[in-house]
């Protein structure tokens, strides 16, 4: 895989979260010594059930807003609440997690001479006027709205990553992640895929915000993690940012109908107000990832939804 996995130590922040836990499993399978850090704000130790059975995994409860003294040769910085409901719950702390968290993890990488990866986001493009979004697009972000704590926090984190590269020669990798879904999503975090699947499985109304004509592109988690590993293993010159996402684009109404169809649910659609600054369209241009990493998603929406529906069916049965 090009990461040179002979028991190198990797730090993953946000390890107990949806993406973090899948990344931890993948890195353990690749033969790394993995330190997982999380403050368990939105994460769940149950996501690390498989990892904790591996003697090469070490979990630490901790917060990226505070200085951290661990040793690592590779750092994946994923710690940050990711769903609008979670990140708007305590917006000041969201910004601190992105900004202070980036400073601390960059400081750690500087001290240990680690290569460091930042989980950035398509939200840096805001409500985009360029479609599909390419990495050279600077974005259209409201700096003072309800989503700003997340969007601007992540933008500032990107700034810090590139300044540590220019100023301290740090080896950095910045991925701009587009909407990703799959098993281990939090059932109540308010994101659209988990909401719709849980609502459909319970035969409850499917809550469409606005008229459902806004679009998103949905990437299955396994594809995304493959992109993370390839980007981290790529030559140092490739700092990014690199878009990682599935270019298939669907309206939210189409997603609702697909979920109802695939679950055989009796749920009906209900319409609720559109949250402020909700982007009207989003779709990645992945030419850069394809040409530099040979990466493209392999799992289409139906296949990914089927696996995710299976996960939530099991979760609801156990509850
Ligand atoms: P998640 O909420 O499941 O995971 C985030 C994890 O970070 C949780 O385990 C949480 O407890 C932890 N965390 C939050 N604040 C922390 C802090 N201050 N210190 C230590 N740990 C902290 O979300 P996710 O979907 O797994 O997202 C992971 C990362 O990927 C985030 O940085 C997010 O912004 C980014 N991202 C995700 C998506 C997506 O579609 N899932 C899209 C774009 C970007
Ligand atoms: N830091 C950290 N772990 C380390 C090294 C640094 O958390 O192993 C933190 C440190 O507390 C500092 C931040 O990272 O606040 C930035 O460190 P850097 O050395 O870049 O900046 P400076 O300390 O010179 O401001
Ligand atoms: N959305 C929706 N119903 C829901 C949850 C979300 O219609 O129950 C919409 C939301 O308004 C947005 C899209 O689905 O247009 C994606 O929302 P999500 O919170 O998953 O991610 P983001 O807005 O950050 O892309």
Short mmCIF file of C-alpha atoms and ligand atoms in Angstrom, two decimals:
data_model
loop_
_atom_site.label_atom_id
_atom_site.label_comp_id
_atom_site.label_asym_id
_atom_site.label_seq_id
_atom_site.Cartn_x
_atom_site.Cartn_y
_atom_site.Cartn_z
CA UNK A 1 0.00 0.00 0.00
CA UNK A 2 3.04 2.26 0.12
CA UNK A 3 2.58 3.28 3.74
CA UNK A 4 5.56 1.20 4.92
CA UNK A 5 3.59 -0.64 7.54
CA UNK A 6 6.31 -2.52 9.46
CA UNK A 7 4.88 -1.74 12.88
CA UNK A 8 4.98 1.99 12.46
CA UNK A 9 2.95 3.83 15.07
CA UNK A 10 -0.08 5.69 13.79
CA UNK A 11 -2.16 8.11 15.80
CA UNK A 12 -5.82 8.38 14.79
CA UNK A 13 -7.79 11.20 16.43
CA UNK A 14 -11.55 10.75 16.44
CA UNK A 15 -10.91 7.00 16.49
CA UNK A 16 -14.24 6.04 18.08
CA UNK A 17 -16.26 7.85 15.42
CA UNK A 18 -17.79 6.55 12.23
CA UNK A 19 -14.84 7.13 9.89
CA UNK A 20 -12.15 6.87 12.57
CA UNK A 21 -13.16 3.37 13.63
CA UNK A 22 -13.16 2.07 10.05
CA UNK A 23 -9.74 3.64 9.51
CA UNK A 24 -8.42 2.01 12.71
CA UNK A 25 -9.61 -1.42 11.53
CA UNK A 26 -7.96 -0.90 8.17
CA UNK A 27 -4.64 0.26 9.68
CA UNK A 28 -4.56 -2.71 12.06
CA UNK A 29 -5.17 -5.02 9.10
CA UNK A 30 -2.22 -3.34 7.35
CA UNK A 31 0.03 -4.17 10.33
CA UNK A 32 0.35 -0.82 12.12
CA UNK A 33 0.60 -0.13 15.82
CA UNK A 34 -2.44 2.11 16.27
CA UNK A 35 -3.11 4.66 18.99
CA UNK A 36 -6.72 5.84 18.93
CA UNK A 37 -7.59 9.10 20.66
CA UNK A 38 -11.15 10.29 21.27
CA UNK A 39 -13.08 12.41 23.78
CA UNK A 40 -16.20 10.30 23.04
CA UNK A 41 -18.30 13.38 22.29
CA UNK A 42 -20.01 11.77 19.31
CA UNK A 43 -18.01 8.56 19.08
CA UNK A 44 -18.87 5.21 20.62
CA UNK A 45 -16.45 2.64 22.01
CA UNK A 46 -18.71 -0.04 20.50
CA UNK A 47 -17.30 1.04 17.11
CA UNK A 48 -13.89 -0.15 18.33
CA UNK A 49 -15.08 -3.58 19.50
CA UNK A 50 -13.06 -5.37 16.82
CA UNK A 51 -10.00 -3.13 17.28
CA UNK A 52 -9.81 -3.57 21.05
CA UNK A 53 -9.38 -7.32 20.56
CA UNK A 54 -6.10 -6.56 18.73
CA UNK A 55 -3.03 -6.16 20.97
CA UNK A 56 -1.63 -3.60 18.52
CA UNK A 57 -4.46 -1.17 19.29
CA UNK A 58 -4.26 1.29 22.18
CA UNK A 59 -7.13 3.59 23.09
CA UNK A 60 -6.66 6.89 24.89
CA UNK A 61 -9.44 9.10 26.13
CA UNK A 62 -8.30 12.59 25.29
CA UNK A 63 -9.11 15.82 23.55
CA UNK A 64 -7.29 17.43 20.62
CA UNK A 65 -8.06 20.85 22.10
CA UNK A 66 -5.39 20.01 24.70
CA UNK A 67 -1.68 19.36 24.05
CA UNK A 68 -0.90 15.70 23.59
CA UNK A 69 2.35 13.90 24.35
CA UNK A 70 2.15 10.66 22.37
CA UNK A 71 4.69 9.44 19.82
CA UNK A 72 3.60 8.74 16.25
CA UNK A 73 5.16 8.41 12.81
CA UNK A 74 1.85 8.98 11.07
CA UNK A 75 -1.09 11.06 12.30
CA UNK A 76 -4.63 10.99 10.94
CA UNK A 77 -6.53 13.96 12.40
CA UNK A 78 -10.24 13.13 12.25
CA UNK A 79 -11.44 14.47 15.60
CA UNK A 80 -14.39 16.80 15.05
CA UNK A 81 -18.17 16.42 15.28
CA UNK A 82 -19.30 16.01 11.68
CA UNK A 83 -23.08 16.15 11.52
CA UNK A 84 -24.77 19.58 11.49
CA UNK A 85 -26.81 18.66 14.60
CA UNK A 86 -23.68 17.75 16.54
CA UNK A 87 -21.39 20.54 15.37
CA UNK A 88 -24.02 23.23 15.93
CA UNK A 89 -24.74 21.97 19.46
CA UNK A 90 -21.71 23.85 20.89
CA UNK A 91 -20.36 25.89 17.99
CA UNK A 92 -17.55 27.61 19.90
CA UNK A 93 -16.14 24.23 20.90
CA UNK A 94 -16.50 23.02 17.29
CA UNK A 95 -14.26 25.83 16.07
CA UNK A 96 -11.81 25.14 18.90
CA UNK A 97 -11.70 21.46 18.02
CA UNK A 98 -10.84 22.26 14.41
CA UNK A 99 -8.41 25.10 15.06
CA UNK A 100 -6.76 24.30 18.42
CA UNK A 101 -6.95 20.62 17.47
CA UNK A 102 -5.08 21.26 14.24
CA UNK A 103 -2.45 23.38 16.02
CA UNK A 104 -1.85 20.71 18.66
CA UNK A 105 -1.70 17.83 16.20
CA UNK A 106 0.58 19.81 13.88
CA UNK A 107 2.79 20.64 16.86
CA UNK A 108 2.90 16.95 17.72
CA UNK A 109 3.75 16.03 14.12
CA UNK A 110 6.47 18.66 14.10
CA UNK A 111 8.01 17.25 17.29
CA UNK A 112 7.83 13.60 16.19
CA UNK A 113 8.56 14.37 12.49
CA UNK A 114 5.36 12.58 11.58
CA UNK A 115 3.48 12.78 8.33
CA UNK A 116 0.04 14.21 9.11
CA UNK A 117 -3.36 13.82 7.42
CA UNK A 118 -6.26 16.22 7.87
CA UNK A 119 -9.89 15.17 7.42
CA UNK A 120 -11.13 18.31 5.71
CA UNK A 121 -14.49 18.57 4.06
CA UNK A 122 -16.51 19.57 1.01
CA UNK A 123 -18.01 22.18 3.36
CA UNK A 124 -14.96 24.35 2.59
CA UNK A 125 -16.77 24.97 -0.73
CA UNK A 126 -19.87 26.23 1.17
CA UNK A 127 -22.91 26.64 -1.09
CA UNK A 128 -20.86 26.19 -4.25
CA UNK A 129 -21.26 28.26 -7.40
CA UNK A 130 -18.85 25.98 -9.27
CA UNK A 131 -20.27 22.57 -10.02
CA UNK A 132 -18.92 19.91 -9.73
CA UNK A 133 -16.38 21.19 -7.21
CA UNK A 134 -12.69 21.14 -8.14
CA UNK A 135 -9.89 21.62 -5.61
CA UNK A 136 -8.90 25.00 -7.06
CA UNK A 137 -12.35 26.47 -6.30
CA UNK A 138 -12.07 28.78 -3.25
CA UNK A 139 -15.64 28.27 -2.15
CA UNK A 140 -18.69 30.31 -1.23
CA UNK A 141 -18.94 30.21 2.54
CA UNK A 142 -21.00 32.34 4.91
CA UNK A 143 -18.49 33.32 7.63
CA UNK A 144 -21.14 34.18 10.26
CA UNK A 145 -23.91 31.63 9.83
CA UNK A 146 -24.84 28.51 11.78
CA UNK A 147 -22.64 26.24 9.66
CA UNK A 148 -19.64 28.60 9.91
CA UNK A 149 -18.21 27.08 13.09
CA UNK A 150 -17.63 23.92 11.09
CA UNK A 151 -16.91 25.36 7.64
CA UNK A 152 -14.59 28.14 8.77
CA UNK A 153 -12.99 25.93 11.43
CA UNK A 154 -12.10 23.41 8.74
CA UNK A 155 -10.90 26.17 6.39
CA UNK A 156 -8.64 27.59 9.10
CA UNK A 157 -7.34 24.08 9.80
CA UNK A 158 -6.38 23.80 6.10
CA UNK A 159 -4.57 27.15 6.39
CA UNK A 160 -2.64 25.88 9.40
CA UNK A 161 -1.70 22.67 7.61
CA UNK A 162 -0.30 24.54 4.62
CA UNK A 163 1.52 27.09 6.81
CA UNK A 164 3.17 24.30 8.83
CA UNK A 165 4.22 22.81 5.51
CA UNK A 166 5.67 26.10 4.20
CA UNK A 167 7.15 27.22 7.54
CA UNK A 168 8.27 23.92 9.11
CA UNK A 169 8.51 21.58 6.11
CA UNK A 170 5.90 19.28 7.58
CA UNK A 171 4.71 16.46 5.37
CA UNK A 172 0.95 17.04 5.14
CA UNK A 173 -2.00 15.38 3.40
CA UNK A 174 -5.31 17.22 3.19
CA UNK A 175 -8.39 15.31 2.03
CA UNK A 176 -11.64 17.11 1.29
CA UNK A 177 -14.22 14.51 2.15
CA UNK A 178 -17.66 14.57 0.55
CA UNK A 179 -20.74 13.03 2.25
CA UNK A 180 -19.84 9.51 3.33
CA UNK A 181 -22.16 6.86 4.76
CA UNK A 182 -22.10 3.27 5.95
CA UNK A 183 -22.24 1.00 8.99
CA UNK A 184 -21.38 2.68 12.35
CA UNK A 185 -22.99 5.98 11.45
CA UNK A 186 -24.61 7.31 14.58
CA UNK A 187 -28.35 6.51 14.36
CA UNK A 188 -29.35 9.88 15.88
CA UNK A 189 -26.77 12.26 14.48
CA UNK A 190 -29.24 13.80 12.07
CA UNK A 191 -27.35 13.06 8.88
CA UNK A 192 -29.56 12.30 5.95
CA UNK A 193 -28.65 8.68 5.20
CA UNK A 194 -28.93 7.49 8.80
CA UNK A 195 -32.10 9.53 9.39
CA UNK A 196 -33.86 8.16 6.30
CA UNK A 197 -32.88 4.54 6.91
CA UNK A 198 -33.91 4.59 10.58
CA UNK A 199 -37.18 6.37 9.75
CA UNK A 200 -37.92 3.89 6.95
CA UNK A 201 -37.14 0.84 9.09
CA UNK A 202 -39.52 2.16 11.77
CA UNK A 203 -42.17 3.01 9.13
CA UNK A 204 -42.10 6.60 10.41
CA UNK A 205 -42.38 9.70 8.20
CA UNK A 206 -39.26 10.49 6.14
CA UNK A 207 -38.25 14.08 6.95
CA UNK A 208 -37.27 15.98 3.81
CA UNK A 209 -35.86 19.44 4.54
CA UNK A 210 -36.93 21.98 1.93
CA UNK A 211 -38.42 20.55 -1.26
CA UNK A 212 -35.82 17.79 -1.53
CA UNK A 213 -34.34 19.17 -4.77
CA UNK A 214 -30.93 19.88 -3.16
CA UNK A 215 -28.29 17.38 -4.22
CA UNK A 216 -25.53 15.42 -2.51
CA UNK A 217 -23.04 12.77 -3.62
CA UNK A 218 -22.77 9.77 -1.33
CA UNK A 219 -19.58 7.77 -0.90
CA UNK A 220 -19.53 4.37 0.82
CA UNK A 221 -17.14 4.31 3.78
CA UNK A 222 -14.97 1.46 2.47
CA UNK A 223 -14.19 3.41 -0.72
CA UNK A 224 -13.33 6.51 1.29
CA UNK A 225 -10.92 4.68 3.61
CA UNK A 226 -9.14 3.27 0.56
CA UNK A 227 -8.71 6.88 -0.60
CA UNK A 228 -7.28 7.88 2.83
CA UNK A 229 -4.70 5.09 2.71
CA UNK A 230 -3.68 5.88 -0.86
CA UNK A 231 -3.35 9.59 -0.16
CA UNK A 232 -1.27 8.99 2.99
CA UNK A 233 0.98 6.62 1.03
CA UNK A 234 1.47 8.99 -1.91
CA UNK A 235 4.71 10.94 -2.57
CA UNK A 236 5.39 13.88 -0.22
CA UNK A 237 4.91 16.42 -3.02
CA UNK A 238 1.20 15.59 -3.05
CA UNK A 239 -0.03 17.61 -0.07
CA UNK A 240 -3.50 18.15 -1.50
CA UNK A 241 -6.12 19.25 -1.00
CA UNK A 242 -7.58 16.21 -2.74
CA UNK A 243 -11.32 15.67 -3.13
CA UNK A 244 -12.48 12.23 -1.99
CA UNK A 245 -16.09 11.37 -2.69
CA UNK A 246 -18.43 9.60 -5.05
CA UNK A 247 -19.34 11.71 -8.09
CA UNK A 248 -22.79 10.10 -8.37
CA UNK A 249 -25.22 12.94 -7.61
CA UNK A 250 -28.75 12.49 -6.23
CA UNK A 251 -31.48 14.80 -5.01
CA UNK A 252 -32.49 14.28 -1.40
CA UNK A 253 -35.95 13.28 -2.63
CA UNK A 254 -34.42 10.60 -4.86
CA UNK A 255 -32.49 9.28 -1.86
CA UNK A 256 -35.69 9.13 0.22
CA UNK A 257 -37.51 7.22 -2.50
CA UNK A 258 -34.62 4.80 -2.93
CA UNK A 259 -34.49 4.08 0.80
CA UNK A 260 -38.26 3.49 0.98
CA UNK A 261 -38.05 1.20 -2.02
CA UNK A 262 -35.08 -0.79 -0.70
CA UNK A 263 -36.51 -1.24 2.81
CA UNK A 264 -40.07 -2.02 1.61
CA UNK A 265 -41.19 0.63 4.09
CA UNK A 266 -44.70 2.11 4.39
CA UNK A 267 -43.17 5.49 5.35
CA UNK A 268 -44.51 8.62 3.66
CA UNK A 269 -42.51 11.76 2.85
CA UNK A 270 -43.01 14.83 5.05
CA UNK A 271 -41.53 18.23 4.32
CA UNK A 272 -39.80 20.40 6.94
CA UNK A 273 -38.06 23.79 6.67
CA UNK A 274 -34.66 23.84 5.00
CA UNK A 275 -31.89 24.66 7.53
CA UNK A 276 -30.10 27.98 6.88
CA UNK A 277 -27.20 27.93 4.42
CA UNK A 278 -27.96 24.33 3.41
CA UNK A 279 -25.93 23.89 0.20
CA UNK A 280 -28.14 23.46 -2.86
CA UNK A 281 -25.75 21.22 -4.75
CA UNK A 282 -22.63 19.20 -4.07
CA UNK A 283 -20.63 16.83 -6.21
CA UNK A 284 -16.89 16.18 -6.28
CA UNK A 285 -14.68 16.38 -9.30
CA UNK A 286 -12.28 13.52 -8.50
CA UNK A 287 -9.92 13.90 -11.46
CA UNK A 288 -7.01 14.67 -9.13
CA UNK A 289 -7.54 11.61 -6.91
CA UNK A 290 -7.98 9.47 -9.99
CA UNK A 291 -4.86 10.68 -11.77
CA UNK A 292 -2.56 10.90 -8.71
CA UNK A 293 -3.81 8.01 -6.59
CA UNK A 294 -5.53 5.79 -9.15
CA UNK A 295 -8.53 6.09 -6.84
CA UNK A 296 -12.21 6.05 -7.64
CA UNK A 297 -15.21 4.72 -5.75
CA UNK A 298 -16.23 1.15 -6.58
CA UNK A 299 -19.44 0.78 -4.56
CA UNK A 300 -22.57 2.35 -6.01
CA UNK A 301 -25.38 3.85 -3.95
CA UNK A 302 -27.66 0.77 -4.10
CA UNK A 303 -24.89 -1.60 -2.96
CA UNK A 304 -23.73 0.75 -0.21
CA UNK A 305 -27.27 1.43 0.99
CA UNK A 306 -27.99 -2.31 1.15
CA UNK A 307 -25.02 -2.81 3.52
CA UNK A 308 -25.98 0.22 5.59
CA UNK A 309 -29.63 -0.84 5.83
CA UNK A 310 -28.44 -4.28 7.02
CA UNK A 311 -26.37 -2.61 9.74
CA UNK A 312 -29.24 -0.46 11.01
CA UNK A 313 -31.70 -3.39 10.92
CA UNK A 314 -29.36 -5.31 13.22
CA UNK A 315 -28.80 -2.28 15.46
CA UNK A 316 -32.54 -1.65 15.88
CA UNK A 317 -33.19 -5.36 16.53
CA UNK A 318 -30.60 -5.38 19.32
CA UNK A 319 -32.11 -2.28 20.91
P1 LIG B 1 -18.04 11.26 13.98
O1 LIG B 1 -18.80 12.29 14.76
O2 LIG B 1 -18.60 9.89 13.91
O3 LIG B 1 -16.55 11.16 14.50
C1 LIG B 1 -15.84 12.21 15.07
C2 LIG B 1 -15.09 11.67 16.27
O4 LIG B 1 -14.29 12.71 16.84
C3 LIG B 1 -16.03 11.19 17.38
O5 LIG B 1 -15.62 9.92 17.84
C4 LIG B 1 -15.89 12.25 18.46
O6 LIG B 1 -16.14 11.75 19.76
C5 LIG B 1 -14.46 12.71 18.26
N1 LIG B 1 -14.19 14.07 18.73
C6 LIG B 1 -14.94 15.18 18.54
N2 LIG B 1 -14.33 16.25 19.10
C7 LIG B 1 -13.18 15.80 19.65
C8 LIG B 1 -12.12 16.41 20.37
N3 LIG B 1 -12.14 17.72 20.64
N4 LIG B 1 -11.09 15.65 20.77
C9 LIG B 1 -11.05 14.31 20.53
N5 LIG B 1 -12.04 13.67 19.87
C10 LIG B 1 -13.08 14.42 19.43
O7 LIG B 1 -17.85 11.85 12.50
P2 LIG B 1 -17.20 11.19 11.20
O8 LIG B 1 -18.23 11.17 10.17
O9 LIG B 1 -16.51 9.95 11.55
O10 LIG B 1 -16.15 12.31 10.80
C11 LIG B 1 -14.76 12.17 11.04
C12 LIG B 1 -14.02 13.33 10.42
O11 LIG B 1 -14.24 13.36 9.01
C13 LIG B 1 -14.43 14.69 10.96
O12 LIG B 1 -13.29 15.50 11.09
C14 LIG B 1 -15.34 15.23 9.89
O13 LIG B 1 -15.33 16.64 9.86
C15 LIG B 1 -14.72 14.64 8.64
N6 LIG B 1 -15.71 14.52 7.55
C16 LIG B 1 -16.67 13.55 7.56
C17 LIG B 1 -17.59 13.48 6.54
C18 LIG B 1 -18.65 12.42 6.47
O14 LIG B 1 -19.46 12.45 5.56
N7 LIG B 1 -18.70 11.46 7.36
C19 LIG B 1 -17.54 14.42 5.48
C20 LIG B 1 -16.57 15.40 5.53
C21 LIG B 1 -15.64 15.44 6.55
N1 LIG B 2 1.99 20.15 20.98
C1 LIG B 2 1.38 18.97 21.32
N2 LIG B 2 2.13 17.83 21.35
C2 LIG B 2 3.44 17.81 21.01
C3 LIG B 2 4.05 19.02 20.62
C4 LIG B 2 3.29 20.18 20.60
O1 LIG B 2 0.19 18.94 21.63
O2 LIG B 2 4.02 16.74 21.04
C5 LIG B 2 1.21 21.39 20.95
C6 LIG B 2 1.84 22.48 21.78
O3 LIG B 2 1.20 22.51 23.03
C7 LIG B 2 1.59 23.74 21.00
C8 LIG B 2 1.09 23.29 19.64
O4 LIG B 2 1.19 21.87 19.63
O5 LIG B 2 0.54 24.49 21.60
C9 LIG B 2 1.89 23.84 18.51
O6 LIG B 2 3.23 23.44 18.67
P1 LIG B 2 4.40 24.22 17.93
O7 LIG B 2 5.67 23.61 18.40
O8 LIG B 2 4.17 24.24 16.49
O9 LIG B 2 4.17 25.69 18.38
P2 LIG B 2 4.73 26.55 19.58
O10 LIG B 2 4.73 25.67 20.80
O11 LIG B 2 6.10 26.93 19.13
O12 LIG B 2 3.75 27.65 19.64
N1 LIG B 3 -31.66 16.34 5.16
C1 LIG B 3 -33.00 16.04 5.01
N2 LIG B 3 -33.62 15.32 5.99
C2 LIG B 3 -32.96 14.85 7.08
C3 LIG B 3 -31.59 15.14 7.21
C4 LIG B 3 -30.97 15.90 6.23
O1 LIG B 3 -33.64 16.44 4.03
O2 LIG B 3 -33.60 14.18 7.91
C5 LIG B 3 -30.99 17.10 4.08
C6 LIG B 3 -30.18 18.31 4.55
O3 LIG B 3 -31.02 19.44 4.65
C7 LIG B 3 -29.15 18.42 3.45
C8 LIG B 3 -28.90 16.97 3.03
O4 LIG B 3 -30.04 16.23 3.48
O5 LIG B 3 -29.66 19.11 2.35
C9 LIG B 3 -27.63 16.37 3.64
O6 LIG B 3 -27.68 16.58 5.02
P1 LIG B 3 -26.57 16.02 6.02
O7 LIG B 3 -26.88 16.60 7.36
O8 LIG B 3 -26.49 14.55 5.92
O9 LIG B 3 -25.18 16.57 5.46
P2 LIG B 3 -24.66 17.98 4.90
O10 LIG B 3 -25.79 18.96 4.88
O11 LIG B 3 -23.60 18.36 5.84
O12 LIG B 3 -24.21 17.65 3.54
#
